[in-house]
Coordinates of C-alpha atoms in Angstrom, one line a residue:
Chain K
X1 CA -9.0 -34.7 21.8
X2 CA -6.5 -32.0 22.1
X3 CA -7.4 -28.4 22.8
X4 CA -4.9 -26.0 21.4
X5 CA -3.6 -23.1 23.4
X6 CA -3.4 -19.9 21.6
X7 CA -0.1 -19.9 19.7
X8 CA -0.4 -16.5 18.1
X9 CA -1.8 -13.1 18.6
X10 CA -5.3 -13.0 19.9
X11 CA -7.5 -10.2 18.7
X12 CA -10.2 -8.6 20.5
X13 CA -9.3 -9.4 24.1
X14 CA -10.6 -6.7 26.3
X15 CA -7.4 -5.0 27.3
X16 CA -7.4 -1.5 28.9
X17 CA -3.7 -1.1 29.7
X18 CA -1.5 1.7 28.6
X19 CA 1.8 1.3 26.8
X20 CA 3.4 -0.1 30.0
X21 CA 2.1 -3.5 30.9
X22 CA 1.1 -3.6 34.5
X23 CA 0.9 -6.7 36.5
X24 CA -2.9 -6.4 36.7
X25 CA -3.1 -6.1 32.9
X26 CA -1.2 -9.2 32.5
X27 CA -3.4 -11.0 34.9
X28 CA -6.5 -9.8 33.2
X29 CA -5.3 -10.9 29.8
X30 CA -4.2 -14.3 31.0
X31 CA -7.5 -14.9 32.7
X32 CA -9.5 -13.8 29.7
X33 CA -7.5 -15.9 27.3
X34 CA -7.5 -19.0 29.5
X35 CA -11.2 -19.0 29.9
X36 CA -11.8 -18.0 26.3
X37 CA -9.7 -20.9 25.1
X38 CA -11.9 -23.4 26.9
X39 CA -15.2 -21.8 25.9
X40 CA -14.1 -21.3 22.3
X41 CA -13.3 -25.0 22.1
X42 CA -16.8 -25.8 23.3
X43 CA -18.4 -23.5 20.8
X44 CA -16.1 -24.7 18.0
X45 CA -14.7 -21.2 17.5
X46 CA -11.0 -21.9 17.6
X47 CA -10.5 -20.4 14.2
X48 CA -11.7 -17.0 15.4
X49 CA -9.8 -15.4 18.2
X50 CA -7.7 -18.4 18.9
X51 CA -5.6 -20.4 16.6
X52 CA -4.8 -24.0 16.4
X53 CA -1.4 -24.9 17.6
X54 CA 1.2 -25.1 14.9
X55 CA 3.4 -28.2 14.8
X56 CA 6.3 -26.5 16.6
X57 CA 4.0 -24.4 18.9
X58 CA 4.0 -24.6 22.6
X59 CA 2.8 -27.8 24.3
X60 CA -1.0 -28.1 24.0
X61 CA -3.4 -28.6 26.9
X62 CA -5.5 -31.7 27.0
X63 CA -9.0 -30.5 27.5
X64 CA -10.2 -33.7 28.9
X65 CA -7.6 -33.7 31.7
X66 CA -7.5 -30.2 33.0
X67 CA -5.5 -31.1 36.0
X68 CA -2.7 -32.3 33.8
X69 CA 0.8 -31.3 34.9
X70 CA 1.9 -30.7 31.3
X71 CA 3.2 -27.1 30.9
X72 CA 0.9 -24.7 29.2
X73 CA 1.7 -21.6 27.2
X74 CA -0.5 -18.6 26.8
X75 CA 0.3 -15.9 24.4
X76 CA -0.6 -12.4 25.4
X77 CA -2.4 -10.4 22.7
X78 CA -0.5 -7.6 20.9
X79 CA -0.4 -4.2 22.4
X80 CA -3.5 -2.3 21.3
X81 CA -2.8 -0.1 18.2
X82 CA -3.7 3.1 20.0
X83 CA -1.1 2.3 22.7
X84 CA 1.5 1.3 20.1
X85 CA 0.9 4.6 18.2
X86 CA 1.3 6.5 21.4
X87 CA 4.7 4.9 22.0
X88 CA 6.0 6.4 18.8
X89 CA 8.7 8.9 19.9
X90 CA 9.0 12.5 18.8
X91 CA 12.2 11.7 17.0
X92 CA 10.6 8.8 15.2
X93 CA 7.7 10.9 14.1
X94 CA 9.9 13.8 12.9
X95 CA 12.2 11.5 10.9
X96 CA 9.4 9.6 9.3
X97 CA 7.3 12.7 8.5
X98 CA 10.3 14.4 6.9
X99 CA 10.8 11.2 4.7
X100 CA 7.2 10.9 3.5
X101 CA 6.0 14.5 3.3
X102 CA 7.5 15.4 -0.1
X103 CA 5.8 12.4 -1.7
X104 CA 2.5 12.8 0.2
X105 CA 2.0 16.6 0.0
X106 CA 4.9 17.9 -2.2
X107 CA 6.7 19.8 0.6
X108 CA 8.6 19.4 3.8
X109 CA 7.0 19.8 7.2
X110 CA 6.7 23.4 8.4
X111 CA 8.2 24.7 11.6
X112 CA 4.8 24.4 13.3
X113 CA 4.3 20.8 12.1
X114 CA 7.8 19.9 13.3
X115 CA 6.8 21.1 16.8
X116 CA 3.7 19.0 16.7
X117 CA 5.5 16.0 15.4
X118 CA 8.1 16.3 18.2
X119 CA 5.3 15.2 20.6
X120 CA 5.3 11.7 19.1
X121 CA 2.6 9.4 17.7
X122 CA -0.3 11.7 18.5
X123 CA 1.4 14.6 16.9
X124 CA 2.1 12.5 13.8
X125 CA -1.5 11.6 13.4
X126 CA -2.6 15.2 13.8
X127 CA -0.2 16.3 11.0
X128 CA -1.0 13.4 8.6
X129 CA -4.7 14.0 9.1
X130 CA -4.1 17.7 8.0
X131 CA -1.9 16.7 5.1
X132 CA -4.6 14.6 3.4
X133 CA -6.8 17.7 3.2
X134 CA -4.2 19.7 1.3
X135 CA -4.2 20.1 -2.5
X136 CA -0.8 18.6 -2.6
X137 CA -2.2 15.3 -1.5
X138 CA -4.7 15.3 -4.4
X139 CA -1.7 16.0 -6.7
X140 CA 0.2 13.1 -5.2
X141 CA -2.9 10.8 -5.8
X142 CA -2.9 12.1 -9.4
X143 CA 0.7 11.2 -10.0
X144 CA 0.4 7.9 -8.2
X145 CA -2.4 6.6 -10.5
X146 CA -0.8 8.1 -13.6
X147 CA 2.4 6.2 -12.9
X148 CA 0.6 3.0 -11.9
X149 CA -1.4 3.0 -15.1
X150 CA 1.3 4.6 -17.3
X151 CA -1.2 7.3 -18.4
X152 CA -0.3 10.9 -18.7
X153 CA -0.2 13.5 -21.5
X154 CA -2.2 13.6 -24.7
X155 CA -1.5 12.1 -28.1
X156 CA -3.6 10.8 -31.0
X157 CA -6.8 12.3 -29.5
X158 CA -6.4 10.3 -26.3
X159 CA -6.4 12.2 -23.0
X160 CA -3.9 10.3 -20.8
X161 CA -4.7 12.5 -17.9
X162 CA -8.2 11.2 -17.3
X163 CA -7.1 8.4 -14.8
X164 CA -5.0 10.8 -12.7
X165 CA -7.8 13.5 -12.9
X166 CA -10.2 11.0 -11.4
X167 CA -7.9 10.1 -8.6
X168 CA -7.3 13.8 -7.8
X169 CA -11.0 14.5 -7.9
X170 CA -11.9 11.7 -5.5
X171 CA -9.4 12.9 -3.0
X172 CA -10.4 16.6 -3.3
X173 CA -14.1 15.7 -2.8
X174 CA -13.5 13.0 -0.1
X175 CA -15.1 10.3 -2.2
X176 CA -14.7 6.6 -1.5
X177 CA -11.5 5.2 -2.9
X178 CA -13.6 2.4 -4.6
X179 CA -14.9 5.0 -7.0
X180 CA -11.6 4.9 -8.8
X181 CA -13.1 1.8 -10.4
X182 CA -16.7 2.6 -10.2
X183 CA -17.1 6.3 -10.9
X184 CA -19.8 6.9 -13.5
X185 CA -18.0 9.8 -15.2
X186 CA -14.6 11.3 -15.9
X187 CA -13.2 14.7 -15.0
X188 CA -11.0 17.3 -16.5
X189 CA -7.9 18.6 -14.8
X190 CA -9.8 21.2 -12.9
X191 CA -12.3 18.6 -11.6
X192 CA -15.2 19.5 -13.9
X193 CA -17.2 16.4 -15.1
X194 CA -16.7 15.2 -18.6
X195 CA -17.7 12.1 -20.5
X196 CA -15.4 9.2 -20.5
X197 CA -14.0 8.6 -23.9
X198 CA -14.5 4.9 -24.9
X199 CA -18.1 5.2 -26.1
X200 CA -19.1 2.3 -23.9
X201 CA -22.7 2.3 -22.6
X202 CA -21.3 1.9 -19.0
X203 CA -18.5 3.4 -17.0
X204 CA -16.0 1.8 -14.7
X205 CA -13.8 4.7 -13.4
X206 CA -10.3 4.6 -14.7
X207 CA -10.9 1.3 -16.5
X208 CA -13.2 2.9 -19.0
X209 CA -10.7 5.5 -20.2
X210 CA -9.0 5.1 -23.6
X211 CA -5.7 5.9 -21.9
X212 CA -5.9 2.7 -19.8
X213 CA -7.4 0.5 -22.5
X214 CA -5.0 1.5 -25.2
X215 CA -1.9 1.2 -23.0
X216 CA -3.0 -2.3 -22.1
X217 CA -4.3 -3.6 -25.4
X218 CA -2.9 -7.0 -26.3
X219 CA -3.9 -10.3 -27.9
X220 CA -6.7 -12.1 -26.1
X221 CA -7.0 -9.0 -23.8
X222 CA -4.4 -10.6 -21.6
X223 CA -2.6 -7.5 -20.6
X224 CA -5.8 -5.7 -19.6
X225 CA -6.8 -8.6 -17.4
X226 CA -3.4 -8.9 -15.8
X227 CA -3.0 -5.2 -15.3
X228 CA -6.3 -5.1 -13.4
X229 CA -5.5 -7.9 -11.1
X230 CA -1.9 -6.8 -10.5
X231 CA -2.8 -3.1 -10.0
X232 CA -6.0 -3.4 -8.0
X233 CA -5.8 -6.8 -6.3
X234 CA -2.0 -7.2 -6.1
X235 CA -2.5 -10.7 -7.5
X236 CA -1.2 -12.5 -10.5
X237 CA -1.9 -15.7 -12.5
X238 CA -2.2 -18.5 -11.6
X239 CA -4.0 -17.3 -8.6
X240 CA -5.6 -19.4 -5.8
X241 CA -8.6 -21.2 -7.1
X242 CA -10.6 -20.1 -4.1
X243 CA -10.1 -16.5 -5.3
X244 CA -10.8 -17.2 -8.9
X245 CA -12.4 -20.5 -9.7
X246 CA -11.1 -21.8 -13.1
X247 CA -13.5 -21.7 -16.0
X248 CA -14.6 -25.1 -17.3
X249 CA -12.1 -26.6 -19.7
X250 CA -14.7 -27.3 -22.3
X251 CA -15.9 -23.7 -22.4
X252 CA -12.5 -22.6 -23.7
X253 CA -11.2 -22.7 -27.2
X254 CA -9.0 -25.7 -27.9
X255 CA -5.7 -23.7 -27.5
X256 CA -6.4 -23.1 -23.8
X257 CA -7.7 -26.5 -23.0
X258 CA -4.2 -28.0 -23.1
X259 CA -2.7 -28.8 -19.8
X260 CA 0.3 -30.5 -18.3
X261 CA 0.4 -34.2 -18.8
X262 CA -0.2 -36.1 -15.6
X263 CA 2.8 -38.3 -16.0
X264 CA 5.4 -35.6 -16.7
X265 CA 6.3 -32.1 -15.7
X266 CA 6.8 -31.1 -19.4
X267 CA 3.8 -29.5 -21.0
X268 CA 3.4 -28.4 -24.6
X269 CA 3.9 -24.8 -23.6
X270 CA 7.3 -25.6 -22.1
X271 CA 6.7 -24.2 -18.7
X272 CA 5.2 -27.3 -17.2
X273 CA 1.8 -25.8 -16.9
X274 CA 0.8 -25.5 -20.5
X275 CA -2.1 -23.1 -20.9
X276 CA -5.1 -24.2 -19.0
X277 CA -3.8 -23.4 -15.5
X278 CA -3.5 -19.7 -16.1
X279 CA -6.0 -19.2 -18.9
X280 CA -8.8 -20.9 -17.1
X281 CA -8.6 -17.8 -14.9
X282 CA -7.4 -15.2 -17.5
X283 CA -10.4 -16.1 -19.6
X284 CA -12.9 -14.9 -17.1
X285 CA -11.1 -11.6 -16.5
X286 CA -10.3 -10.9 -20.2
X287 CA -13.8 -11.5 -21.4
X288 CA -15.2 -8.3 -20.1
X289 CA -12.8 -6.4 -22.4
X290 CA -14.0 -8.3 -25.5
X291 CA -15.8 -5.2 -27.0
X292 CA -12.9 -2.8 -26.5
X293 CA -10.6 -2.4 -29.5
X294 CA -6.9 -1.7 -29.6
X295 CA -7.6 2.1 -29.4
X296 CA -9.8 1.7 -26.4
X297 CA -13.0 2.3 -28.3
X298 CA -16.1 0.3 -27.5
X299 CA -17.5 -1.8 -30.4
X300 CA -20.9 -3.2 -29.6
X301 CA -20.8 -5.7 -32.5
X302 CA -17.5 -7.3 -31.5
X303 CA -17.6 -11.1 -32.0
X304 CA -14.7 -12.2 -30.0
X305 CA -13.8 -14.6 -32.8
X306 CA -10.3 -15.2 -34.2
X307 CA -9.5 -13.3 -37.4
X308 CA -8.1 -16.2 -39.4
X309 CA -5.9 -13.8 -41.4
X310 CA -4.3 -12.4 -38.3
X311 CA -2.0 -13.6 -35.6
X312 CA -3.4 -15.7 -32.8
X313 CA -5.4 -13.6 -30.3
X314 CA -6.6 -11.0 -32.7
X315 CA -10.1 -10.6 -33.9
X316 CA -11.4 -8.3 -36.7
X317 CA -11.5 -4.5 -36.5
X318 CA -8.7 -4.1 -34.0
X319 CA -10.5 -6.2 -31.5
X320 CA -9.1 -9.2 -29.6
X321 CA -10.1 -12.9 -29.5
X322 CA -12.1 -14.3 -26.7
X323 CA -11.0 -17.4 -24.8
X324 CA -14.5 -18.8 -25.1
X325 CA -16.2 -20.8 -27.7
X326 CA -19.7 -20.3 -29.2
X327 CA -22.0 -17.5 -28.3
X328 CA -20.0 -16.8 -25.1
X329 CA -17.2 -15.4 -27.2
X330 CA -19.1 -12.3 -28.1
X331 CA -20.7 -11.8 -24.7
X332 CA -19.4 -9.5 -22.0
X333 CA -20.9 -11.7 -19.3
X334 CA -18.3 -13.4 -17.2
X335 CA -17.3 -13.7 -13.6
X336 CA -14.6 -12.3 -11.4
X337 CA -13.5 -13.7 -8.0
X338 CA -16.2 -16.3 -8.4
X339 CA -19.0 -13.7 -8.9
X340 CA -21.0 -13.5 -12.1
X341 CA -20.9 -10.1 -13.8
X342 CA -22.6 -8.6 -16.9
X343 CA -19.8 -6.5 -18.1
X344 CA -16.6 -4.5 -17.2
X345 CA -18.5 -2.1 -14.9
X346 CA -19.9 -4.9 -12.8
X347 CA -16.5 -6.6 -12.7
X348 CA -15.0 -3.4 -11.5
X349 CA -17.6 -3.1 -8.7
X350 CA -16.7 -6.6 -7.5
X351 CA -13.0 -5.8 -7.4
X352 CA -13.6 -2.4 -5.7
X353 CA -15.7 -4.0 -3.0
X354 CA -13.2 -6.6 -2.1
X355 CA -10.8 -6.5 0.9
X356 CA -8.0 -7.3 -1.6
X357 CA -8.6 -3.9 -3.3
X358 CA -8.2 -1.9 -0.1
X359 CA -5.1 -3.9 0.9
X360 CA -3.6 -3.6 -2.5
X361 CA -4.2 0.2 -2.5
X362 CA -2.4 0.4 0.8
X363 CA 0.5 -1.6 -0.6
X364 CA 0.5 0.5 -3.8
X365 CA 0.4 3.9 -2.2
X366 CA 3.0 2.9 0.4
X367 CA 5.2 1.7 -2.5
X368 CA 4.8 5.0 -4.3
X369 CA 5.7 7.1 -1.3
X370 CA 8.6 4.9 -0.1
X371 CA 9.9 4.2 -3.6
X372 CA 9.3 0.5 -3.5
X373 CA 9.0 -1.7 -6.5
X374 CA 5.7 -3.6 -7.0
X375 CA 7.3 -6.7 -5.7
X376 CA 8.7 -5.0 -2.7
X377 CA 5.3 -3.4 -1.9
X378 CA 3.7 -6.7 -2.2
X379 CA 6.1 -8.0 0.5
X380 CA 4.9 -5.6 3.1
X381 CA 3.7 -7.8 6.0
X382 CA 0.1 -8.9 5.5
X383 CA -0.8 -8.4 9.2
X384 CA 0.3 -4.8 9.1
X385 CA -1.7 -4.1 5.9
X386 CA -4.7 -5.9 7.2
X387 CA -4.6 -3.8 10.4
X388 CA -4.3 -0.6 8.4
X389 CA -7.4 -1.5 6.3
X390 CA -9.2 -2.7 9.4
X391 CA -8.7 0.7 11.1
X392 CA -9.9 2.6 8.0
X393 CA -13.0 0.4 7.8
X394 CA -13.8 1.3 11.4
X395 CA -14.5 4.9 10.3
X396 CA -16.3 4.2 7.0
X397 CA -17.6 1.2 5.2
X398 CA -16.1 2.6 2.0
X399 CA -12.9 4.3 3.0
X400 CA -11.4 7.2 1.2
X401 CA -7.8 7.1 0.0
X402 CA -7.1 9.8 2.7
X403 CA -8.3 7.5 5.5
X404 CA -6.2 4.6 4.2
X405 CA -3.2 6.9 4.0
X406 CA -3.7 8.3 7.5
X407 CA -3.8 4.8 8.9
X408 CA -0.9 3.6 6.8
X409 CA 1.4 6.5 7.6
X410 CA 0.7 6.5 11.3
X411 CA 1.0 2.7 11.8
X412 CA 3.8 2.0 14.2
X413 CA 5.3 -0.7 11.9
X414 CA 5.4 1.7 9.0
X415 CA 6.8 4.6 11.1
X416 CA 9.5 2.3 12.4
X417 CA 10.2 0.7 9.0
X418 CA 13.9 0.3 8.6
X419 CA 16.1 0.0 5.5
X420 CA 18.1 -3.1 4.8
X421 CA 21.8 -2.4 5.0
X422 CA 24.3 -2.9 2.2
X423 CA 26.2 -6.0 2.9
X424 CA 29.9 -5.7 2.0
Chain V
X1 CA -19.3 -35.0 18.4
X2 CA -19.3 -31.4 19.5
X3 CA -22.0 -32.0 22.1
X4 CA -20.1 -34.9 23.5
X5 CA -17.0 -32.7 23.7
X6 CA -18.9 -30.0 25.4
X7 CA -20.2 -32.3 28.1
X8 CA -16.6 -32.9 28.9
X9 CA -15.4 -29.4 28.6
X10 CA -18.2 -27.6 30.5
X11 CA -17.1 -29.0 33.9
X12 CA -13.5 -28.4 32.8
X13 CA -14.3 -24.7 32.4
X14 CA -15.6 -24.6 35.9
X15 CA -12.6 -26.3 37.2
X16 CA -10.4 -24.1 35.1
X17 CA -12.0 -20.9 36.5
X18 CA -11.2 -22.2 40.0
X19 CA -7.7 -23.0 39.1
X20 CA -7.3 -19.6 37.5
X21 CA -8.5 -17.9 40.6
X22 CA -6.1 -20.0 42.6
X23 CA -3.2 -19.1 40.5
X24 CA -4.0 -15.4 40.3
X25 CA -1.7 -14.4 43.0
X26 CA 1.3 -15.9 41.2
X27 CA 0.1 -14.6 37.9
X28 CA -0.2 -11.1 39.1
X29 CA 3.6 -10.9 39.5
X30 CA 4.0 -11.5 35.8
X31 CA 5.5 -8.4 34.2
X32 CA 6.9 -8.3 30.8
X33 CA 6.5 -12.0 30.3
X34 CA 8.7 -13.0 33.2
X35 CA 6.8 -15.8 34.9
X36 CA 7.5 -16.4 38.5
X37 CA 6.6 -19.4 40.6
X38 CA 3.1 -19.6 41.8
X39 CA 2.7 -20.0 45.5
X40 CA 1.2 -23.3 46.5
X41 CA -2.5 -23.4 47.4
X42 CA -3.1 -22.6 51.0
X43 CA -5.1 -24.9 53.2
X44 CA -7.9 -22.4 53.1
X45 CA -8.2 -22.8 49.3
X46 CA -9.9 -26.0 48.8
X47 CA -8.5 -27.7 45.7
X48 CA -9.6 -31.1 44.9
X49 CA -7.6 -31.4 41.7
X50 CA -4.1 -32.5 41.3
X51 CA -1.3 -29.8 41.5
X52 CA -1.4 -27.5 38.6
X53 CA 1.5 -26.2 36.6
X54 CA 0.6 -22.6 35.8
X55 CA 0.7 -21.6 32.2
X56 CA 3.8 -19.9 30.9
X57 CA 2.8 -16.5 29.7
X58 CA 4.6 -15.3 26.6
X59 CA 5.0 -11.5 26.3
X60 CA 2.8 -9.6 23.9
X61 CA 4.1 -10.1 20.4
X62 CA 5.5 -7.1 18.6
X63 CA 3.8 -6.1 15.4
X64 CA 5.6 -7.3 12.4
X65 CA 8.6 -5.3 11.4
X66 CA 8.6 -3.6 8.1
X67 CA 12.0 -4.1 6.4
X68 CA 12.5 -1.9 3.4
X69 CA 15.1 -2.5 0.7
X70 CA 18.4 -0.7 0.6
X71 CA 18.0 3.0 0.1
X72 CA 18.5 4.0 -3.5
X73 CA 19.3 7.5 -4.6
X74 CA 16.2 8.4 -6.5
X75 CA 14.9 11.8 -7.4
X76 CA 11.5 13.0 -6.3
X77 CA 8.9 13.3 -9.1
X78 CA 9.7 16.4 -11.2
X79 CA 6.7 18.4 -10.0
X80 CA 7.6 17.7 -6.4
X81 CA 11.2 18.8 -7.0
X82 CA 9.9 22.0 -8.5
X83 CA 7.5 22.7 -5.6
X84 CA 10.3 22.1 -3.1
X85 CA 12.6 24.5 -5.0
X86 CA 9.9 27.1 -5.1
X87 CA 9.2 26.7 -1.4
X88 CA 12.9 27.0 -0.7
X89 CA 13.2 30.4 -2.4
X90 CA 9.7 31.5 -1.3
X91 CA 8.4 32.1 -4.8
X92 CA 5.2 30.6 -6.3
X93 CA 5.8 27.5 -8.3
X94 CA 4.1 29.2 -11.3
X95 CA 6.7 32.0 -11.3
X96 CA 8.5 32.6 -14.6
X97 CA 11.8 32.1 -13.0
X98 CA 11.2 28.4 -13.2
X99 CA 10.4 28.4 -16.9
X100 CA 13.8 27.0 -17.9
X101 CA 13.3 24.0 -15.6
X102 CA 9.8 23.5 -16.8
X103 CA 10.9 23.6 -20.4
X104 CA 13.3 20.7 -19.7
X105 CA 10.7 18.7 -17.6
X106 CA 11.0 15.4 -19.5
X107 CA 14.8 15.7 -19.6
X108 CA 14.7 16.0 -15.9
X109 CA 12.7 12.8 -15.5
X110 CA 9.0 13.9 -15.8
X111 CA 6.7 11.5 -17.5
X112 CA 4.6 11.9 -20.6
X113 CA 3.3 8.4 -21.2
X114 CA 1.1 9.4 -24.1
X115 CA 4.3 10.4 -26.0
X116 CA 6.3 7.5 -24.9
X117 CA 8.2 9.1 -22.0
X118 CA 8.2 7.1 -18.7
X119 CA 9.4 8.7 -15.5
X120 CA 13.2 8.5 -14.9
X121 CA 14.2 9.4 -11.4
X122 CA 17.9 8.5 -11.7
X123 CA 20.2 11.4 -10.6
X124 CA 22.6 11.1 -13.5
X125 CA 25.4 13.4 -14.4
X126 CA 23.4 14.7 -17.4
X127 CA 20.4 15.4 -15.3
X128 CA 22.5 17.2 -12.7
X129 CA 23.9 19.4 -15.4
X130 CA 20.4 20.1 -16.8
X131 CA 19.1 20.9 -13.3
X132 CA 22.0 23.3 -12.6
X133 CA 21.3 25.1 -15.9
X134 CA 17.7 25.5 -14.8
X135 CA 18.6 26.8 -11.4
X136 CA 21.0 29.5 -12.6
X137 CA 18.1 31.9 -13.4
X138 CA 16.7 31.3 -9.9
X139 CA 20.0 32.2 -8.3
X140 CA 20.3 35.2 -10.5
X141 CA 16.9 36.5 -9.4
X142 CA 17.0 39.6 -7.4
X143 CA 14.2 38.4 -5.1
X144 CA 16.1 35.3 -4.1
X145 CA 19.3 37.4 -3.7
X146 CA 17.6 39.8 -1.3
X147 CA 15.9 37.0 0.6
X148 CA 19.1 35.2 1.3
X149 CA 21.6 38.1 1.3
X150 CA 24.3 36.2 3.1
X151 CA 24.2 32.5 3.3
X152 CA 26.0 32.4 6.7
X153 CA 23.2 34.3 8.3
X154 CA 20.3 33.0 6.4
X155 CA 21.1 29.3 6.4
X156 CA 18.8 28.5 9.3
X157 CA 15.8 29.9 7.4
X158 CA 16.8 28.2 4.2
X159 CA 17.3 24.8 5.9
X160 CA 13.9 25.0 7.4
X161 CA 12.2 25.8 4.2
X162 CA 14.2 23.6 1.9
X163 CA 15.0 20.6 4.1
X164 CA 12.4 20.8 6.9
X165 CA 15.0 20.9 9.6
X166 CA 17.4 23.2 11.5
X167 CA 20.8 23.9 10.0
X168 CA 23.7 22.0 11.5
X169 CA 27.3 22.9 12.1
X170 CA 28.1 20.7 9.1
X171 CA 25.8 22.7 6.9
X172 CA 27.4 25.9 8.1
X173 CA 30.9 24.6 7.4
X174 CA 29.7 23.8 3.8
X175 CA 28.8 27.4 3.0
X176 CA 32.1 29.0 3.9
X177 CA 32.9 31.0 0.8
X178 CA 35.6 29.4 -1.4
X179 CA 38.8 31.4 -1.7
X180 CA 39.5 33.4 -4.8
X181 CA 35.9 34.2 -5.6
X182 CA 34.2 37.5 -5.5
X183 CA 31.4 37.9 -3.1
X184 CA 28.9 37.7 -5.9
X185 CA 30.5 34.6 -7.4
X186 CA 30.7 32.9 -4.0
X187 CA 27.0 33.7 -3.3
X188 CA 25.9 32.2 -6.6
X189 CA 28.1 29.1 -6.3
X190 CA 26.6 28.4 -2.9
X191 CA 23.1 29.1 -4.1
X192 CA 23.4 26.7 -7.0
X193 CA 24.9 24.1 -4.7
X194 CA 22.1 24.4 -2.1
X195 CA 19.3 24.4 -4.8
X196 CA 20.8 21.3 -6.3
X197 CA 21.5 19.4 -3.1
X198 CA 20.4 15.8 -2.9
X199 CA 18.5 16.6 0.3
X200 CA 16.3 19.0 -1.6
X201 CA 15.7 16.8 -4.6
X202 CA 15.3 13.3 -3.2
X203 CA 12.9 11.9 -0.5

């Protein structure tokens, strides 16, 4: 039996040091870790604060022979975030703030703010905390969501500003960011409540606006489903089965039951995966849109059945075909991330309450401010994004966008982010 | 299985604590992950176990570095550009002097998705020309002219409001009036240049 020594960062170790690591601090950490490793093994908690040794990790300690002469390696935990923030220099804070201020608040730092920023990490936090209370930040949130959902302006009786209006309202009123997907009403540009425009008997924030639904209408409701998971969970199909369990093959229409032959990489679809791999997940997420037509209007009597006179994926009356057979085709009941839901509103609540949603929001808003593509934003280091969300969750169970932004734009890794250089 | 293991490990923990205490003196000299030899146990420290090799302590890991893609010259969103321009000349963003720019919003990259216009933040030659056209009324405005009567003396104020920093010697060198221009022409040329500078219009 081999007991792994901690090979990676160890969270939660009681460390009280400042930015400089004194000898006593090092001693304290080593002592805590060494004992913790042994106790954790006994309690079977290696997966918590400690991690199993990777194949190329330092030589493990044999727990049954503690007096072994094999060398052991102990990894000190990362510097506490508060200390790392304090280590941000005045120059770093000023440079970073000048870079992000126009996108966050629509202006450059004032002379007074520059003086505060020049004090370093603490000053940066003071300034960013003040920024997220400004009207300019609400306008940034409006533009961010408008661009993400490709919704602005008005045409054909559809108000494309509703998603952006909701984002701005939530920021101005310090409402939880989750309400972007769960709000029970829409708002006009000035922030006055107004009915959402789909005619559905439920609301799901920006998802129940005709602007979103019309923009994303497509056969089998595929674009709606994919836009939701890409925009609000930073995921795509096929996704991990632990995140979205596949729907049973026999529940799908024959088209989507087809899968790759076991003896060859060639499938009938030509990409090696045929249909079932992705559509067993698409099906669950698309189903909650089955009663929304191509103009974003709710039609209670939608059947989800294929219109035999139309192209594949289209139902009658501007609606779209369900993935499912039988009575399930017309039902809005489905599941998302493994949880059963009654309709789009419940589906939105599941998404908005997931860790993925908060992490994705951090990636998305960072991408907006730093001019990153969606792919680039999704490549931001996961530990950094997790730490940002973790900090926001310490202050509120349902963080606001403002708190996510404060944590993101004062995080040392973000402040010190560097640009790749052009290679000749 | 777990119980059996624990029976083995509990005594190990006790031993480990003893060993840890014995090695503290050596450990205390660890600074910045530089391990130093541990002094051998003294006769007064009873140690029944075999000699122990102290653990190597790796320094605290750095947080992951965020590496961003190569910087691309990309305009700020149109509304943000307008706000920065207004702040630079100290006029409200709703002032009529900006109407020419507003009327060309979509030409300047603003989005109107409902009517099929996506944001376009490329700083193209055509867009530069359109911006300059829109800035001409601003530079002709008497309020702006009086606020920045001479660029050489007011550049510090302008830099702070427009760029969020102090003016540099390079900035000052750039506003030396071109030869052959009247004072008014030179002032306007500088004004248009400053209000169309990439530093004002890009992040």
